[in-house]
């Protein structure tokens, strides 16, 4: 018998690999014609790297990552430094690797490992419309009408999960009103004075801009987010440079210089969902963004999907599918909810603070030492 994994993103492929390494047969059903990630960079925290290590792909992802020296929070208006978290020996010995990676440099090693595993069957053009189940197994009903049978089904089909629609039925995800504009700049275009091996985040009134080097230092990933009251979800829509820039005022000179380097922008209107605990319907369970989509502000969506994958693989027992899935959901749902709340809090109180709230934020960070920051991050990275 086989476990069906719906969706071949980071969460789905990590789950397939984890289950196969634990001795189970897996079929991955991916809607798209190929396994690939859209967007460019991703920050992978120590908790994410530990999961990649557990899945056996940590070393290859590390070898393709940019190992930044510091995470820096600056004021988007004045440019002044608000706080810095060195990614140094002290950080690494306590938590492990923190690095920035091209999304495909996370997905491709997972995909390679899945392709070379004889217990994994990878199928593209296999969008799942629904599932049925009985006491013995579960059937994925593909959009084509084809049926695929298994002993269990994991819905790792992302923010607009068809599995979740059937399992939870809570409608569309919640539109945050925040628009993220992403661009990739050739590193050679960046002035030397701005070339630092750090993740820099400029926090301004109702906006923030993040940038860091990816792809072995060849490209710079730029993510600029505005709390602009957007009301409709959007994913990857091309936008004009001038339409991006008007959301980011007033903006300090360095941040403006970086943003002026970008000419091809794409926009996403961010969505999340309030945390739930009912991730399971008998032999069917949710994972990754399908279970707990978060705003990107804690840089944890993919890391949490990886944690889900390792957790599910380690508790899965084909003799007790329902019990295994219940254990997995119980182990994971509280932590995923905490990440959800932390992500919203960071957006509201740290990244987009304005006026008095920004002053309070600056005072809060000024009162914290690096050791204090480590303590505050321990629940997430430790
Ligand atoms: C702007 C931005 C920045 C981010 N930055 C970070 C970061 O720095 N660090 C971090 O950890 N996370 C980050 N994230 C979050 C991260 O990208 C996601 O949480 C993560 O990719 C979720 O993985 P997933 O596998 O659960 O879902 P997805 O990556 O969405 O994969 C779902 C897969 O399922 C497929 N699919 C969909 N419907 C069906 C269907 N019906 N049948 C079959 N297949 C289907 C899709 O084609 C896709 O391949 C960011 C997100 C955004 C938007």
GROMACS .gro file of N, CA and C in nm, residues 64-173:
model
  330
   64UNK      N    1   2.489   2.510  -0.137
   64UNK     CA    2   2.435   2.604  -0.237
   64UNK      C    3   2.386   2.734  -0.172
   65UNK      N    4   2.393   2.740  -0.039
   65UNK     CA    5   2.336   2.855   0.033
   65UNK      C    6   2.438   2.967   0.047
   66UNK      N    7   2.386   3.086   0.074
   66UNK     CA    8   2.473   3.198   0.111
   66UNK      C    9   2.465   3.210   0.263
   67UNK      N   10   2.581   3.196   0.326
   67UNK     CA   11   2.586   3.195   0.473
   67UNK      C   12   2.609   3.337   0.522
   68UNK      N   13   2.500   3.404   0.555
   68UNK     CA   14   2.509   3.547   0.589
   68UNK      C   15   2.574   3.566   0.726
   69UNK      N   16   2.635   3.685   0.744
   69UNK     CA   17   2.705   3.715   0.869
   69UNK      C   18   2.613   3.777   0.974
   70UNK      N   19   2.503   3.836   0.930
   70UNK     CA   20   2.419   3.907   1.026
   70UNK      C   21   2.279   3.929   0.970
   71UNK      N   22   2.180   3.936   1.059
   71UNK     CA   23   2.046   3.983   1.023
   71UNK      C   24   2.034   4.124   1.080
   72UNK      N   25   2.003   4.223   0.994
   72UNK     CA   26   2.001   4.363   1.040
   72UNK      C   27   1.866   4.426   1.020
   73UNK      N   28   1.820   4.494   1.124
   73UNK     CA   29   1.696   4.570   1.116
   73UNK      C   30   1.733   4.718   1.116
   74UNK      N   31   1.693   4.788   1.008
   74UNK     CA   32   1.722   4.931   0.998
   74UNK      C   33   1.593   5.009   0.985
   75UNK      N   34   1.599   5.136   1.020
   75UNK     CA   35   1.484   5.225   1.000
   75UNK      C   36   1.474   5.256   0.851
   76UNK      N   37   1.357   5.235   0.793
   76UNK     CA   38   1.341   5.258   0.649
   76UNK      C   39   1.346   5.406   0.613
   77UNK      N   40   1.321   5.494   0.710
   77UNK     CA   41   1.317   5.638   0.681
   77UNK      C   42   1.456   5.700   0.699
   78UNK      N   43   1.521   5.672   0.813
   78UNK     CA   44   1.652   5.735   0.839
   78UNK      C   45   1.767   5.644   0.797
   79UNK      N   46   1.742   5.516   0.785
   79UNK     CA   47   1.848   5.419   0.754
   79UNK      C   48   1.925   5.374   0.876
   80UNK      N   49   1.896   5.433   0.994
   80UNK     CA   50   1.978   5.399   1.112
   80UNK      C   51   1.954   5.254   1.159
   81UNK      N   52   2.060   5.198   1.217
   81UNK     CA   53   2.051   5.059   1.264
   81UNK      C   54   1.965   5.052   1.390
   82UNK      N   55   1.865   4.963   1.388
   82UNK     CA   56   1.781   4.943   1.506
   82UNK      C   57   1.831   4.824   1.586
   83UNK      N   58   1.866   4.716   1.516
   83UNK     CA   59   1.915   4.596   1.585
   83UNK      C   60   1.991   4.508   1.486
   84UNK      N   61   2.083   4.429   1.540
   84UNK     CA   62   2.157   4.334   1.457
   84UNK      C   63   2.168   4.201   1.529
   85UNK      N   64   2.154   4.094   1.455
   85UNK     CA   65   2.173   3.961   1.514
   85UNK      C   66   2.287   3.893   1.438
   86UNK      N   67   2.407   3.891   1.496
   86UNK     CA   68   2.519   3.828   1.425
   86UNK      C   69   2.494   3.677   1.410
   87UNK      N   70   2.519   3.626   1.289
   87UNK     CA   71   2.514   3.481   1.268
   87UNK      C   72   2.660   3.436   1.279
   88UNK      N   73   2.705   3.426   1.401
   88UNK     CA   74   2.846   3.398   1.428
   88UNK      C   75   2.858   3.264   1.499
   89UNK      N   76   2.978   3.238   1.551
   89UNK     CA   77   2.998   3.109   1.619
   89UNK      C   78   2.903   3.092   1.737
   90UNK      N   79   2.878   3.204   1.808
   90UNK     CA   80   2.787   3.197   1.924
   90UNK      C   81   2.648   3.155   1.881
   91UNK      N   82   2.599   3.214   1.770
   91UNK     CA   83   2.465   3.179   1.719
   91UNK      C   84   2.466   3.033   1.671
   92UNK      N   85   2.570   3.000   1.591
   92UNK     CA   86   2.572   2.866   1.529
   92UNK      C   87   2.589   2.756   1.632
   93UNK      N   88   2.669   2.783   1.737
   93UNK     CA   89   2.688   2.674   1.834
   93UNK      C   90   2.560   2.654   1.914
   94UNK      N   91   2.481   2.759   1.930
   94UNK     CA   92   2.355   2.740   2.004
   94UNK      C   93   2.244   2.682   1.916
   95UNK      N   94   2.232   2.738   1.792
   95UNK     CA   95   2.116   2.701   1.710
   95UNK      C   96   2.149   2.619   1.586
   96UNK      N   97   2.263   2.649   1.521
   96UNK     CA   98   2.296   2.582   1.394
   96UNK      C   99   2.299   2.681   1.279
   97UNK      N  100   2.278   2.630   1.157
   97UNK     CA  101   2.293   2.712   1.036
   97UNK      C  102   2.174   2.805   1.014
   98UNK      N  103   2.203   2.930   0.980
   98UNK     CA  104   2.100   3.021   0.927
   98UNK      C  105   2.153   3.069   0.794
   99UNK      N  106   2.082   3.047   0.686
   99UNK     CA  107   2.136   3.086   0.555
   99UNK      C  108   2.023   3.125   0.462
  100UNK      N  109   2.060   3.192   0.354
  100UNK     CA  110   1.961   3.227   0.251
  100UNK      C  111   1.991   3.143   0.126
  101UNK      N  112   1.886   3.098   0.063
  101UNK     CA  113   1.901   2.999  -0.043
  101UNK      C  114   1.803   3.033  -0.155
  102UNK      N  115   1.841   3.006  -0.278
  102UNK     CA  116   1.744   3.014  -0.386
  102UNK      C  117   1.641   2.902  -0.362
  103UNK      N  118   1.514   2.932  -0.382
  103UNK     CA  119   1.410   2.832  -0.353
  103UNK      C  120   1.438   2.700  -0.423
  104UNK      N  121   1.482   2.710  -0.547
  104UNK     CA  122   1.507   2.584  -0.619
  104UNK      C  123   1.624   2.507  -0.562
  105UNK      N  124   1.711   2.575  -0.488
  105UNK     CA  125   1.822   2.505  -0.424
  105UNK      C  126   1.780   2.434  -0.296
  106UNK      N  127   1.656   2.457  -0.254
  106UNK     CA  128   1.597   2.371  -0.150
  106UNK      C  129   1.518   2.260  -0.219
  107UNK      N  130   1.439   2.299  -0.320
  107UNK     CA  131   1.351   2.201  -0.385
  107UNK      C  132   1.430   2.096  -0.463
  108UNK      N  133   1.531   2.141  -0.540
  108UNK     CA  134   1.601   2.046  -0.629
  108UNK      C  135   1.669   1.932  -0.552
  109UNK      N  136   1.738   1.957  -0.440
  109UNK     CA  137   1.795   1.843  -0.367
  109UNK      C  138   1.689   1.746  -0.314
  110UNK      N  139   1.574   1.803  -0.272
  110UNK     CA  140   1.465   1.714  -0.228
  110UNK      C  141   1.415   1.631  -0.347
  111UNK      N  142   1.401   1.699  -0.462
  111UNK     CA  143   1.353   1.630  -0.582
  111UNK      C  144   1.451   1.521  -0.627
  112UNK      N  145   1.581   1.556  -0.630
  112UNK     CA  146   1.682   1.457  -0.669
  112UNK      C  147   1.675   1.335  -0.579
  113UNK      N  148   1.664   1.361  -0.448
  113UNK     CA  149   1.660   1.248  -0.353
  113UNK      C  150   1.534   1.165  -0.374
  114UNK      N  151   1.422   1.231  -0.404
  114UNK     CA  152   1.297   1.157  -0.429
  114UNK      C  153   1.309   1.075  -0.558
  115UNK      N  154   1.368   1.138  -0.662
  115UNK     CA  155   1.379   1.068  -0.792
  115UNK      C  156   1.466   0.944  -0.780
  116UNK      N  157   1.567   0.951  -0.693
  116UNK     CA  158   1.654   0.833  -0.686
  116UNK      C  159   1.608   0.733  -0.580
  117UNK      N  160   1.492   0.756  -0.523
  117UNK     CA  161   1.442   0.662  -0.421
  117UNK      C  162   1.342   0.566  -0.485
  118UNK      N  163   1.366   0.436  -0.473
  118UNK     CA  164   1.279   0.344  -0.547
  118UNK      C  165   1.141   0.326  -0.482
  119UNK      N  166   1.122   0.381  -0.362
  119UNK     CA  167   0.988   0.371  -0.302
  119UNK      C  168   0.900   0.493  -0.333
  120UNK      N  169   0.954   0.587  -0.415
  120UNK     CA  170   0.875   0.709  -0.445
  120UNK      C  171   0.839   0.714  -0.593
  121UNK      N  172   0.710   0.736  -0.619
  121UNK     CA  173   0.660   0.752  -0.755
  121UNK      C  174   0.614   0.898  -0.768
  122UNK      N  175   0.679   0.972  -0.859
  122UNK     CA  176   0.648   1.115  -0.875
  122UNK      C  177   0.563   1.135  -0.999
  123UNK      N  178   0.447   1.196  -0.984
  123UNK     CA  179   0.359   1.217  -1.101
  123UNK      C  180   0.324   1.365  -1.115
  124UNK      N  181   0.349   1.421  -1.233
  124UNK     CA  182   0.309   1.559  -1.260
  124UNK      C  183   0.176   1.558  -1.338
  125UNK      N  184   0.125   1.676  -1.369
  125UNK     CA  185  -0.006   1.689  -1.436
  125UNK      C  186  -0.112   1.603  -1.366
  126UNK      N  187  -0.106   1.601  -1.236
  126UNK     CA  188  -0.196   1.514  -1.159
  126UNK      C  189  -0.267   1.593  -1.050
  127UNK      N  190  -0.335   1.699  -1.091
  127UNK     CA  191  -0.409   1.779  -0.993
  127UNK      C  192  -0.520   1.699  -0.930
  128UNK      N  193  -0.533   1.711  -0.798
  128UNK     CA  194  -0.634   1.635  -0.725
  128UNK      C  195  -0.755   1.725  -0.702
  129UNK      N  196  -0.872   1.673  -0.734
  129UNK     CA  197  -0.995   1.751  -0.717
  129UNK      C  198  -1.063   1.717  -0.584
  130UNK      N  199  -1.052   1.592  -0.540
  130UNK     CA  200  -1.125   1.549  -0.421
  130UNK      C  201  -1.070   1.415  -0.374
  131UNK      N  202  -1.120   1.368  -0.260
  131UNK     CA  203  -1.083   1.233  -0.216
  131UNK      C  204  -1.207   1.162  -0.164
  132UNK      N  205  -1.200   1.030  -0.165
  132UNK     CA  206  -1.301   0.950  -0.095
  132UNK      C  207  -1.224   0.852  -0.008
  133UNK      N  208  -1.288   0.796   0.095
  133UNK     CA  209  -1.218   0.698   0.177
  133UNK      C  210  -1.318   0.601   0.238
  134UNK      N  211  -1.264   0.484   0.276
  134UNK     CA  212  -1.344   0.387   0.352
  134UNK      C  213  -1.252   0.327   0.457
  135UNK      N  214  -1.295   0.218   0.518
  135UNK     CA  215  -1.218   0.161   0.629
  135UNK      C  216  -1.081   0.113   0.584
  136UNK      N  217  -1.065   0.079   0.456
  136UNK     CA  218  -0.940   0.018   0.411
  136UNK      C  219  -0.843   0.113   0.343
  137UNK      N  220  -0.894   0.223   0.291
  137UNK     CA  221  -0.801   0.307   0.217
  137UNK      C  222  -0.865   0.436   0.172
  138UNK      N  223  -0.790   0.508   0.089
  138UNK     CA  224  -0.835   0.639   0.043
  138UNK      C  225  -0.810   0.647  -0.108
  139UNK      N  226  -0.894   0.722  -0.177
  139UNK     CA  227  -0.880   0.738  -0.321
  139UNK      C  228  -0.873   0.885  -0.356
  140UNK      N  229  -0.768   0.922  -0.430
  140UNK     CA  230  -0.758   1.060  -0.480
  140UNK      C  231  -0.829   1.064  -0.614
  141UNK      N  232  -0.920   1.160  -0.628
  141UNK     CA  233  -0.991   1.178  -0.754
  141UNK      C  234  -0.921   1.292  -0.828
  142UNK      N  235  -0.856   1.258  -0.940
  142UNK     CA  236  -0.783   1.361  -1.013
  142UNK      C  237  -0.879   1.446  -1.096
  143UNK      N  238  -0.831   1.566  -1.132
  143UNK     CA  239  -0.915   1.655  -1.216
  143UNK      C  240  -0.947   1.587  -1.348
  144UNK      N  241  -0.859   1.498  -1.393
  144UNK     CA  242  -0.881   1.426  -1.519
  144UNK      C  243  -0.989   1.319  -1.506
  145UNK      N  244  -1.027   1.290  -1.382
  145UNK     CA  245  -1.122   1.182  -1.358
  145UNK      C  246  -1.054   1.053  -1.317
  146UNK      N  247  -0.923   1.043  -1.336
  146UNK     CA  248  -0.850   0.923  -1.294
  146UNK      C  249  -0.856   0.908  -1.141
  147UNK      N  250  -0.844   0.783  -1.098
  147UNK     CA  251  -0.846   0.756  -0.954
  147UNK      C  252  -0.712   0.696  -0.913
  148UNK      N  253  -0.661   0.738  -0.799
  148UNK     CA  254  -0.535   0.681  -0.747
  148UNK      C  255  -0.562   0.636  -0.603
  149UNK      N  256  -0.533   0.507  -0.575
  149UNK     CA  257  -0.566   0.451  -0.443
  149UNK      C  258  -0.443   0.445  -0.353
  150UNK      N  259  -0.465   0.459  -0.226
  150UNK     CA  260  -0.357   0.445  -0.129
  150UNK      C  261  -0.413   0.410   0.007
  151UNK      N  262  -0.322   0.396   0.103
  151UNK     CA  263  -0.368   0.364   0.240
  151UNK      C  264  -0.395   0.492   0.319
  152UNK      N  265  -0.336   0.604   0.271
  152UNK     CA  266  -0.348   0.731   0.343
  152UNK      C  267  -0.322   0.842   0.244
  153UNK      N  268  -0.366   0.965   0.279
  153UNK     CA  269  -0.343   1.078   0.188
  153UNK      C  270  -0.300   1.200   0.270
  154UNK      N  271  -0.191   1.263   0.223
  154UNK     CA  272  -0.141   1.384   0.289
  154UNK      C  273  -0.167   1.501   0.195
  155UNK      N  274  -0.242   1.599   0.239
  155UNK     CA  275  -0.271   1.717   0.158
  155UNK      C  276  -0.163   1.821   0.181
  156UNK      N  277  -0.066   1.825   0.088
  156UNK     CA  278   0.043   1.924   0.095
  156UNK      C  279   0.030   2.016  -0.026
  157UNK      N  280  -0.094   2.055  -0.054
  157UNK     CA  281  -0.122   2.127  -0.179
  157UNK      C  282  -0.138   2.277  -0.159
  158UNK      N  283  -0.070   2.331  -0.057
  158UNK     CA  284  -0.048   2.474  -0.048
  158UNK      C  285  -0.167   2.557  -0.002
  159UNK      N  286  -0.149   2.688  -0.021
  159UNK     CA  287  -0.242   2.789   0.032
  159UNK      C  288  -0.387   2.766  -0.011
  160UNK      N  289  -0.406   2.724  -0.136
  160UNK     CA  290  -0.543   2.705  -0.187
  160UNK      C  291  -0.575   2.557  -0.201
  161UNK      N  292  -0.540   2.484  -0.099
  161UNK     CA  293  -0.550   2.338  -0.099
  161UNK      C  294  -0.691   2.286  -0.130
  162UNK      N  295  -0.697   2.196  -0.228
  162UNK     CA  296  -0.825   2.130  -0.258
  162UNK      C  297  -0.858   2.030  -0.147
  163UNK      N  298  -0.755   1.969  -0.090
  163UNK     CA  299  -0.778   1.872   0.018
  163UNK      C  300  -0.839   1.945   0.139
  164UNK      N  301  -0.783   2.062   0.170
  164UNK     CA  302  -0.837   2.139   0.284
  164UNK      C  303  -0.982   2.182   0.257
  165UNK      N  304  -1.008   2.222   0.133
  165UNK     CA  305  -1.144   2.266   0.099
  165UNK      C  306  -1.245   2.159   0.138
  166UNK      N  307  -1.209   2.032   0.109
  166UNK     CA  308  -1.300   1.923   0.143
  166UNK      C  309  -1.294   1.890   0.292
  167UNK      N  310  -1.174   1.893   0.348
  167UNK     CA  311  -1.156   1.845   0.485
  167UNK      C  312  -1.206   1.947   0.588
  168UNK      N  313  -1.175   2.075   0.566
  168UNK     CA  314  -1.211   2.179   0.663
  168UNK      C  315  -1.329   2.263   0.611
  169UNK      N  316  -1.323   2.295   0.481
  169UNK     CA  317  -1.431   2.373   0.421
  169UNK      C  318  -1.439   2.515   0.472
  170UNK      N  319  -1.322   2.577   0.497
  170UNK     CA  320  -1.325   2.713   0.552
  170UNK      C  321  -1.301   2.821   0.446
  171UNK      N  322  -1.329   2.789   0.321
  171UNK     CA  323  -1.329   2.891   0.217
  171UNK      C  324  -1.191   2.940   0.178
  172UNK      N  325  -1.190   3.060   0.120
  172UNK     CA  326  -1.063   3.116   0.073
  172UNK      C  327  -0.978   3.163   0.191
  173UNK      N  328  -0.844   3.168   0.169
  173UNK     CA  329  -0.759   3.223   0.274
  173UNK      C  330  -0.788   3.371   0.297
   0.00000   0.00000   0.00000
